[in-house]
PDB file of N, CA and C in Angstrom:
ATOM      1  N   ALA A  16     -16.517   9.920  13.311  1.00 61.00           N
ATOM      2  CA  ALA A  16     -15.135   9.689  12.936  1.00 61.00           C
ATOM      3  C   ALA A  16     -14.175  10.150  14.046  1.00 61.00           C
ATOM      4  N   ARG A  17     -14.511  11.226  14.719  1.00 67.00           N
ATOM      5  CA  ARG A  17     -13.595  11.757  15.745  1.00 67.00           C
ATOM      6  C   ARG A  17     -13.284  10.739  16.837  1.00 67.00           C
ATOM      7  N   PRO A  18     -14.292  10.022  17.384  1.00 72.00           N
ATOM      8  CA  PRO A  18     -13.955   9.024  18.401  1.00 72.00           C
ATOM      9  C   PRO A  18     -12.976   7.967  17.887  1.00 72.00           C
ATOM     10  N   MET A  19     -13.145   7.557  16.631  1.00 69.00           N
ATOM     11  CA  MET A  19     -12.207   6.583  16.056  1.00 69.00           C
ATOM     12  C   MET A  19     -10.797   7.169  16.022  1.00 69.00           C
ATOM     13  N   LEU A  20     -10.688   8.410  15.560  1.00 66.00           N
ATOM     14  CA  LEU A  20      -9.378   9.037  15.456  1.00 66.00           C
ATOM     15  C   LEU A  20      -8.744   9.231  16.827  1.00 66.00           C
ATOM     16  N   GLU A  21      -9.551   9.605  17.818  1.00 69.00           N
ATOM     17  CA  GLU A  21      -9.018   9.805  19.163  1.00 69.00           C
ATOM     18  C   GLU A  21      -8.502   8.504  19.760  1.00 69.00           C
ATOM     19  N   GLU A  22      -9.053   7.386  19.329  1.00 72.00           N
ATOM     20  CA  GLU A  22      -8.574   6.080  19.784  1.00 72.00           C
ATOM     21  C   GLU A  22      -7.395   5.584  18.945  1.00 72.00           C
ATOM     22  N   GLY A  23      -7.041   6.335  17.893  1.00 68.00           N
ATOM     23  CA  GLY A  23      -5.930   5.931  17.032  1.00 68.00           C
ATOM     24  C   GLY A  23      -6.320   4.898  16.001  1.00 68.00           C
ATOM     25  N   VAL A  24      -7.625   4.747  15.773  1.00 69.00           N
ATOM     26  CA  VAL A  24      -8.118   3.770  14.799  1.00 69.00           C
ATOM     27  C   VAL A  24      -8.573   4.521  13.561  1.00 69.00           C
ATOM     28  N   THR A  25      -8.104   4.111  12.418  1.00 68.00           N
ATOM     29  CA  THR A  25      -8.555   4.732  11.186  1.00 68.00           C
ATOM     30  C   THR A  25      -9.090   3.663  10.247  1.00 68.00           C
ATOM     31  N   GLY A  26     -10.037   4.034   9.442  1.00 64.00           N
ATOM     32  CA  GLY A  26     -10.603   3.100   8.488  1.00 64.00           C
ATOM     33  C   GLY A  26     -10.357   3.540   7.067  1.00 64.00           C
ATOM     34  N   TRP A  27      -9.596   4.580   6.914  1.00 61.00           N
ATOM     35  CA  TRP A  27      -9.290   5.088   5.582  1.00 61.00           C
ATOM     36  C   TRP A  27      -7.882   5.653   5.600  1.00 61.00           C
ATOM     37  N   TYR A  28      -7.263   5.645   4.438  1.00 64.00           N
ATOM     38  CA  TYR A  28      -5.882   6.111   4.356  1.00 64.00           C
ATOM     39  C   TYR A  28      -5.639   6.998   3.144  1.00 64.00           C
ATOM     40  N   LEU A  29      -6.607   7.101   2.271  1.00 68.00           N
ATOM     41  CA  LEU A  29      -6.429   7.838   1.035  1.00 68.00           C
ATOM     42  C   LEU A  29      -7.452   8.953   0.920  1.00 68.00           C
ATOM     43  N   ARG A  30      -7.051  10.037   0.306  1.00 68.00           N
ATOM     44  CA  ARG A  30      -7.969  11.128   0.005  1.00 68.00           C
ATOM     45  C   ARG A  30      -8.348  11.002  -1.465  1.00 68.00           C
ATOM     46  N   VAL A  31      -9.627  11.019  -1.760  1.00 73.00           N
ATOM     47  CA  VAL A  31     -10.093  10.908  -3.138  1.00 73.00           C
ATOM     48  C   VAL A  31     -10.032  12.290  -3.773  1.00 73.00           C
ATOM     49  N   LEU A  32      -9.207  12.426  -4.797  1.00 74.00           N
ATOM     50  CA  LEU A  32      -9.074  13.697  -5.497  1.00 74.00           C
ATOM     51  C   LEU A  32      -9.950  13.747  -6.734  1.00 74.00           C
ATOM     52  N   GLU A  33     -10.198  12.572  -7.316  1.00 81.00           N
ATOM     53  CA  GLU A  33     -11.016  12.489  -8.518  1.00 81.00           C
ATOM     54  C   GLU A  33     -11.827  11.199  -8.448  1.00 81.00           C
ATOM     55  N   GLU A  34     -13.129  11.330  -8.556  1.00 88.00           N
ATOM     56  CA  GLU A  34     -13.972  10.146  -8.514  1.00 88.00           C
ATOM     57  C   GLU A  34     -13.763   9.315  -9.767  1.00 88.00           C
ATOM     58  N   GLY A  35     -13.942   8.022  -9.624  1.00 90.00           N
ATOM     59  CA  GLY A  35     -13.803   7.130 -10.758  1.00 90.00           C
ATOM     60  C   GLY A  35     -14.208   5.729 -10.358  1.00 90.00           C
ATOM     61  N   VAL A  36     -13.890   4.790 -11.197  1.00 91.00           N
ATOM     62  CA  VAL A  36     -14.246   3.400 -10.953  1.00 91.00           C
ATOM     63  C   VAL A  36     -12.970   2.606 -10.721  1.00 91.00           C
ATOM     64  N   LEU A  37     -12.975   1.814  -9.674  1.00 88.00           N
ATOM     65  CA  LEU A  37     -11.857   0.943  -9.341  1.00 88.00           C
ATOM     66  C   LEU A  37     -12.433  -0.440  -9.115  1.00 88.00           C
ATOM     67  N   ALA A  38     -11.895  -1.406  -9.810  1.00 94.00           N
ATOM     68  CA  ALA A  38     -12.405  -2.775  -9.704  1.00 94.00           C
ATOM     69  C   ALA A  38     -11.376  -3.655  -9.016  1.00 94.00           C
ATOM     70  N   ALA A  39     -11.842  -4.762  -8.485  1.00 94.00           N
ATOM     71  CA  ALA A  39     -10.937  -5.740  -7.865  1.00 94.00           C
ATOM     72  C   ALA A  39      -9.842  -6.102  -8.859  1.00 94.00           C
ATOM     73  N   GLY A  40      -8.621  -6.081  -8.384  1.00 95.00           N
ATOM     74  CA  GLY A  40      -7.483  -6.428  -9.229  1.00 95.00           C
ATOM     75  C   GLY A  40      -6.832  -5.238  -9.914  1.00 95.00           C
ATOM     76  N   ASP A  41      -7.495  -4.075  -9.915  1.00 93.00           N
ATOM     77  CA  ASP A  41      -6.892  -2.884 -10.515  1.00 93.00           C
ATOM     78  C   ASP A  41      -5.699  -2.448  -9.670  1.00 93.00           C
ATOM     79  N   ALA A  42      -4.683  -1.959 -10.328  1.00 89.00           N
ATOM     80  CA  ALA A  42      -3.485  -1.497  -9.631  1.00 89.00           C
ATOM     81  C   ALA A  42      -3.728  -0.116  -9.026  1.00 89.00           C
ATOM     82  N   ILE A  43      -3.201   0.072  -7.840  1.00 81.00           N
ATOM     83  CA  ILE A  43      -3.163   1.390  -7.202  1.00 81.00           C
ATOM     84  C   ILE A  43      -1.688   1.740  -7.082  1.00 81.00           C
ATOM     85  N   VAL A  44      -1.298   2.825  -7.708  1.00 80.00           N
ATOM     86  CA  VAL A  44       0.108   3.180  -7.801  1.00 80.00           C
ATOM     87  C   VAL A  44       0.372   4.491  -7.059  1.00 80.00           C
ATOM     88  N   VAL A  45       1.366   4.481  -6.202  1.00 77.00           N
ATOM     89  CA  VAL A  45       1.817   5.716  -5.556  1.00 77.00           C
ATOM     90  C   VAL A  45       2.673   6.453  -6.570  1.00 77.00           C
ATOM     91  N   GLU A  46       2.232   7.643  -6.939  1.00 75.00           N
ATOM     92  CA  GLU A  46       2.949   8.406  -7.967  1.00 75.00           C
ATOM     93  C   GLU A  46       4.066   9.252  -7.384  1.00 75.00           C
ATOM     94  N   GLY A  47       4.061   9.442  -6.101  1.00 74.00           N
ATOM     95  CA  GLY A  47       5.111  10.226  -5.468  1.00 74.00           C
ATOM     96  C   GLY A  47       4.722  10.572  -4.052  1.00 74.00           C
ATOM     97  N   ARG A  48       5.679  11.042  -3.309  1.00 73.00           N
ATOM     98  CA  ARG A  48       5.439  11.473  -1.933  1.00 73.00           C
ATOM     99  C   ARG A  48       6.005  12.878  -1.773  1.00 73.00           C
ATOM    100  N   ALA A  49       5.237  13.700  -1.116  1.00 71.00           N
ATOM    101  CA  ALA A  49       5.686  15.061  -0.875  1.00 71.00           C
ATOM    102  C   ALA A  49       6.762  15.072   0.195  1.00 71.00           C
ATOM    103  N   GLU A  50       7.673  16.018   0.097  1.00 74.00           N
ATOM    104  CA  GLU A  50       8.707  16.138   1.129  1.00 74.00           C
ATOM    105  C   GLU A  50       8.087  16.472   2.480  1.00 74.00           C
ATOM    106  N   ALA A  51       7.128  17.391   2.476  1.00 72.00           N
ATOM    107  CA  ALA A  51       6.452  17.775   3.716  1.00 72.00           C
ATOM    108  C   ALA A  51       5.298  16.815   3.933  1.00 72.00           C
ATOM    109  N   SER A  52       5.589  15.703   4.563  1.00 82.00           N
ATOM    110  CA  SER A  52       4.520  14.741   4.799  1.00 82.00           C
ATOM    111  C   SER A  52       4.639  14.177   6.209  1.00 82.00           C
ATOM    112  N   MET A  53       3.570  13.533   6.631  1.00 88.00           N
ATOM    113  CA  MET A  53       3.527  12.878   7.930  1.00 88.00           C
ATOM    114  C   MET A  53       2.847  11.533   7.714  1.00 88.00           C
ATOM    115  N   THR A  54       3.103  10.606   8.606  1.00 85.00           N
ATOM    116  CA  THR A  54       2.439   9.317   8.520  1.00 85.00           C
ATOM    117  C   THR A  54       0.989   9.453   8.969  1.00 85.00           C
ATOM    118  N   VAL A  55       0.171   8.460   8.635  1.00 82.00           N
ATOM    119  CA  VAL A  55      -1.214   8.453   9.094  1.00 82.00           C
ATOM    120  C   VAL A  55      -1.243   8.505  10.616  1.00 82.00           C
ATOM    121  N   ARG A  56      -0.370   7.750  11.248  1.00 83.00           N
ATOM    122  CA  ARG A  56      -0.310   7.741  12.717  1.00 83.00           C
ATOM    123  C   ARG A  56       0.005   9.130  13.263  1.00 83.00           C
ATOM    124  N   GLU A  57       0.936   9.849  12.644  1.00 90.00           N
ATOM    125  CA  GLU A  57       1.272  11.194  13.111  1.00 90.00           C
ATOM    126  C   GLU A  57       0.084  12.149  12.950  1.00 90.00           C
ATOM    127  N   ILE A  58      -0.612  12.063  11.823  1.00 88.00           N
ATOM    128  CA  ILE A  58      -1.777  12.921  11.592  1.00 88.00           C
ATOM    129  C   ILE A  58      -2.869  12.608  12.605  1.00 88.00           C
ATOM    130  N   VAL A  59      -3.130  11.327  12.835  1.00 84.00           N
ATOM    131  CA  VAL A  59      -4.139  10.937  13.816  1.00 84.00           C
ATOM    132  C   VAL A  59      -3.765  11.486  15.189  1.00 84.00           C
ATOM    133  N   GLY A  60      -2.479  11.521  15.504  1.00 87.00           N
ATOM    134  CA  GLY A  60      -2.023  12.058  16.776  1.00 87.00           C
ATOM    135  C   GLY A  60      -2.317  13.537  16.942  1.00 87.00           C
ATOM    136  N   LEU A  61      -2.531  14.243  15.851  1.00 90.00           N
ATOM    137  CA  LEU A  61      -2.842  15.667  15.919  1.00 90.00           C
ATOM    138  C   LEU A  61      -4.311  15.926  16.243  1.00 90.00           C
ATOM    139  N   VAL A  62      -5.152  14.912  16.107  1.00 84.00           N
ATOM    140  CA  VAL A  62      -6.581  15.090  16.294  1.00 84.00           C
ATOM    141  C   VAL A  62      -6.950  15.219  17.771  1.00 84.00           C
ATOM    142  N   GLY A  63      -6.295  14.477  18.621  1.00 78.00           N
ATOM    143  CA  GLY A  63      -6.620  14.492  20.049  1.00 78.00           C
ATOM    144  C   GLY A  63      -6.131  15.757  20.738  1.00 78.00           C
ATOM    145  N   ASP A  64      -6.260  15.756  22.047  1.00 79.00           N
ATOM    146  CA  ASP A  64      -5.826  16.899  22.849  1.00 79.00           C
ATOM    147  C   ASP A  64      -4.322  16.849  23.079  1.00 79.00           C
ATOM    148  N   GLY A  65      -3.701  18.013  23.083  1.00 85.00           N
ATOM    149  CA  GLY A  65      -2.337  18.122  23.527  1.00 85.00           C
ATOM    150  C   GLY A  65      -1.202  18.075  22.527  1.00 85.00           C
ATOM    151  N   PRO A  66      -1.439  18.043  21.207  1.00 92.00           N
ATOM    152  CA  PRO A  66      -0.272  18.041  20.330  1.00 92.00           C
ATOM    153  C   PRO A  66       0.448  19.387  20.406  1.00 92.00           C
ATOM    154  N   ALA A  67       1.732  19.350  20.189  1.00 94.00           N
ATOM    155  CA  ALA A  67       2.545  20.567  20.211  1.00 94.00           C
ATOM    156  C   ALA A  67       2.190  21.456  19.022  1.00 94.00           C
ATOM    157  N   ALA A  68       2.296  22.761  19.230  1.00 96.00           N
ATOM    158  CA  ALA A  68       2.001  23.717  18.158  1.00 96.00           C
ATOM    159  C   ALA A  68       2.865  23.441  16.930  1.00 96.00           C
ATOM    160  N   GLU A  69       4.111  23.053  17.145  1.00 96.00           N
ATOM    161  CA  GLU A  69       5.015  22.788  16.018  1.00 96.00           C
ATOM    162  C   GLU A  69       4.530  21.600  15.187  1.00 96.00           C
ATOM    163  N   ASP A  70       3.985  20.581  15.849  1.00 96.00           N
ATOM    164  CA  ASP A  70       3.457  19.427  15.120  1.00 96.00           C
ATOM    165  C   ASP A  70       2.198  19.806  14.350  1.00 96.00           C
ATOM    166  N   LEU A  71       1.354  20.636  14.969  1.00 97.00           N
ATOM    167  CA  LEU A  71       0.171  21.120  14.268  1.00 97.00           C
ATOM    168  C   LEU A  71       0.561  21.955  13.053  1.00 97.00           C
ATOM    169  N   ASP A  72       1.619  22.743  13.175  1.00 97.00           N
ATOM    170  CA  ASP A  72       2.126  23.517  12.034  1.00 97.00           C
ATOM    171  C   ASP A  72       2.557  22.592  10.897  1.00 97.00           C
ATOM    172  N   ARG A  73       3.231  21.509  11.260  1.00 95.00           N
ATOM    173  CA  ARG A  73       3.653  20.531  10.234  1.00 95.00           C
ATOM    174  C   ARG A  73       2.441  19.980   9.492  1.00 95.00           C
ATOM    175  N   GLY A  74       1.391  19.613  10.248  1.00 95.00           N
ATOM    176  CA  GLY A  74       0.180  19.103   9.615  1.00 95.00           C
ATOM    177  C   GLY A  74      -0.482  20.141   8.731  1.00 95.00           C
ATOM    178  N   ALA A  75      -0.516  21.377   9.189  1.00 96.00           N
ATOM    179  CA  ALA A  75      -1.152  22.454   8.422  1.00 96.00           C
ATOM    180  C   ALA A  75      -0.409  22.747   7.123  1.00 96.00           C
ATOM    181  N   ALA A  76       0.856  22.401   7.061  1.00 94.00           N
ATOM    182  CA  ALA A  76       1.675  22.693   5.884  1.00 94.00           C
ATOM    183  C   ALA A  76       1.628  21.602   4.820  1.00 94.00           C
ATOM    184  N   ILE A  77       0.846  20.553   5.037  1.00 92.00           N
ATOM    185  CA  ILE A  77       0.814  19.442   4.084  1.00 92.00           C
ATOM    186  C   ILE A  77      -0.283  19.698   3.048  1.00 92.00           C
ATOM    187  N   PRO A  78       0.090  20.028   1.816  1.00 87.00           N
ATOM    188  CA  PRO A  78      -0.897  20.350   0.785  1.00 87.00           C
ATOM    189  C   PRO A  78      -1.854  19.204   0.473  1.00 87.00           C
ATOM    190  N   ALA A  79      -1.438  17.972   0.692  1.00 83.00           N
ATOM    191  CA  ALA A  79      -2.288  16.825   0.358  1.00 83.00           C
ATOM    192  C   ALA A  79      -3.473  16.675   1.308  1.00 83.00           C
ATOM    193  N   LEU A  80      -3.409  17.281   2.488  1.00 88.00           N
ATOM    194  CA  LEU A  80      -4.532  17.210   3.415  1.00 88.00           C
ATOM    195  C   LEU A  80      -5.634  18.163   2.959  1.00 88.00           C
ATOM    196  N   SER A  81      -6.850  17.841   3.335  1.00 88.00           N
ATOM    197  CA  SER A  81      -7.975  18.687   2.941  1.00 88.00           C
ATOM    198  C   SER A  81      -7.829  20.077   3.564  1.00 88.00           C
ATOM    199  N   PRO A  82      -8.379  21.085   2.906  1.00 93.00           N
ATOM    200  CA  PRO A  82      -8.318  22.433   3.471  1.00 93.00           C
ATOM    201  C   PRO A  82      -8.907  22.494   4.885  1.00 93.00           C
ATOM    202  N   GLY A  83      -9.963  21.748   5.141  1.00 94.00           N
ATOM    203  CA  GLY A  83     -10.579  21.759   6.470  1.00 94.00           C
ATOM    204  C   GLY A  83      -9.631  21.274   7.553  1.00 94.00           C
ATOM    205  N   TRP A  84      -8.916  20.182   7.290  1.00 93.00           N
ATOM    206  CA  TRP A  84      -7.943  19.675   8.265  1.00 93.00           C
ATOM    207  C   TRP A  84      -6.822  20.684   8.460  1.00 93.00           C
ATOM    208  N   ARG A  85      -6.327  21.233   7.376  1.00 95.00           N
ATOM    209  CA  ARG A  85      -5.215  22.186   7.466  1.00 95.00           C
ATOM    210  C   ARG A  85      -5.623  23.422   8.262  1.00 95.00           C
ATOM    211  N   GLU A  86      -6.823  23.939   7.998  1.00 97.00           N
ATOM    212  CA  GLU A  86      -7.305  25.110   8.733  1.00 97.00           C
ATOM    213  C   GLU A  86      -7.479  24.792  10.214  1.00 97.00           C
ATOM    214  N   SER A  87      -7.985  23.606  10.506  1.00 95.00           N
ATOM    215  CA  SER A  87      -8.148  23.201  11.901  1.00 95.00           C
ATOM    216  C   SER A  87      -6.802  23.135  12.611  1.00 95.00           C
ATOM    217  N   PHE A  88      -5.806  22.567  11.975  1.00 97.00           N
ATOM    218  CA  PHE A  88      -4.478  22.470  12.576  1.00 97.00           C
ATOM    219  C   PHE A  88      -3.891  23.865  12.801  1.00 97.00           C
ATOM    220  N   THR A  89      -4.101  24.772  11.847  1.00 97.00           N
ATOM    221  CA  THR A  89      -3.593  26.143  11.998  1.00 97.00           C
ATOM    222  C   THR A  89      -4.244  26.840  13.188  1.00 97.00           C
ATOM    223  N   ARG A  90      -5.571  26.731  13.299  1.00 97.00           N
ATOM    224  CA  ARG A  90      -6.274  27.358  14.430  1.00 97.00           C
ATOM    225  C   ARG A  90      -5.802  26.784  15.753  1.00 97.00           C
ATOM    226  N   ARG A  91      -5.662  25.469  15.812  1.00 96.00           N
ATOM    227  CA  ARG A  91      -5.265  24.827  17.060  1.00 96.00           C
ATOM    228  C   ARG A  91      -3.827  25.167  17.430  1.00 96.00           C
ATOM    229  N   ALA A  92      -2.942  25.341  16.436  1.00 97.00           N
ATOM    230  CA  ALA A  92      -1.558  25.744  16.721  1.00 97.00           C
ATOM    231  C   ALA A  92      -1.544  27.147  17.324  1.00 97.00           C
ATOM    232  N   THR A  93      -2.360  28.032  16.777  1.00 96.00           N
ATOM    233  CA  THR A  93      -2.453  29.392  17.308  1.00 96.00           C
ATOM    234  C   THR A  93      -2.949  29.371  18.745  1.00 96.00           C
ATOM    235  N   THR A  94      -3.981  28.569  19.003  1.00 94.00           N
ATOM    236  CA  THR A  94      -4.521  28.449  20.358  1.00 94.00           C
ATOM    237  C   THR A  94      -3.484  27.889  21.315  1.00 94.00           C
ATOM    238  N   ALA A  95      -2.735  26.882  20.872  1.00 93.00           N
ATOM    239  CA  ALA A  95      -1.703  26.279  21.728  1.00 93.00           C
ATOM    240  C   ALA A  95      -0.633  27.304  22.082  1.00 93.00           C
ATOM    241  N   ARG A  96      -0.257  28.144  21.134  1.00 95.00           N
ATOM    242  CA  ARG A  96       0.753  29.179  21.410  1.00 95.00           C
ATOM    243  C   ARG A  96       0.212  30.227  22.377  1.00 95.00           C
ATOM    244  N   GLU A  97      -1.053  30.606  22.207  1.00 94.00           N
ATOM    245  CA  GLU A  97      -1.656  31.581  23.116  1.00 94.00           C
ATOM    246  C   GLU A  97      -1.717  31.034  24.536  1.00 94.00           C
ATOM    247  N   ARG A  98      -2.068  29.775  24.679  1.00 89.00           N
ATOM    248  CA  ARG A  98      -2.101  29.158  26.017  1.00 89.00           C
ATOM    249  C   ARG A  98      -0.714  29.105  26.626  1.00 89.00           C
ATOM    250  N   ALA A  99       0.286  28.780  25.828  1.00 89.00           N
ATOM    251  CA  ALA A  99       1.661  28.696  26.328  1.00 89.00           C
ATOM    252  C   ALA A  99       2.146  30.067  26.813  1.00 89.00           C
ATOM    253  N   ARG A 100       1.760  31.140  26.116  1.00 91.00           N
ATOM    254  CA  ARG A 100       2.173  32.488  26.531  1.00 91.00           C
ATOM    255  C   ARG A 100       1.518  32.892  27.856  1.00 91.00           C
ATOM    256  N   ARG A 101       0.289  32.425  28.076  1.00 91.00           N
ATOM    257  CA  ARG A 101      -0.435  32.793  29.302  1.00 91.00           C
ATOM    258  C   ARG A 101      -0.058  31.926  30.498  1.00 91.00           C
ATOM    259  N   ALA A 102       0.570  30.803  30.237  1.00 82.00           N
ATOM    260  CA  ALA A 102       0.928  29.880  31.332  1.00 82.00           C
ATOM    261  C   ALA A 102       2.011  30.508  32.203  1.00 82.00           C
ATOM    262  N   PRO A 103       1.946  30.229  33.515  1.00 79.00           N
ATOM    263  CA  PRO A 103       2.949  30.810  34.430  1.00 79.00           C
ATOM    264  C   PRO A 103       4.324  30.229  34.207  1.00 79.00           C
TER     265      PRO A 103
END
């Protein structure tokens, strides 16, 4: 999956919170959007090298993302700040 994300290509857009059955023709309804959100493109942009710590913080603050993604963004934001402090 990482190579796809690094190329900006995604094959999925939804996180499954509860398994169930969905048949052709069934409605999929957006029940709401969180204020703290980012587009799929913005999230994919956080996967590669070089995103700003502030953008990684934004991703880490999105409750709808999986805990693994959020933790990864938090670690990478910390690393980015440490590198910035050490830079001449």
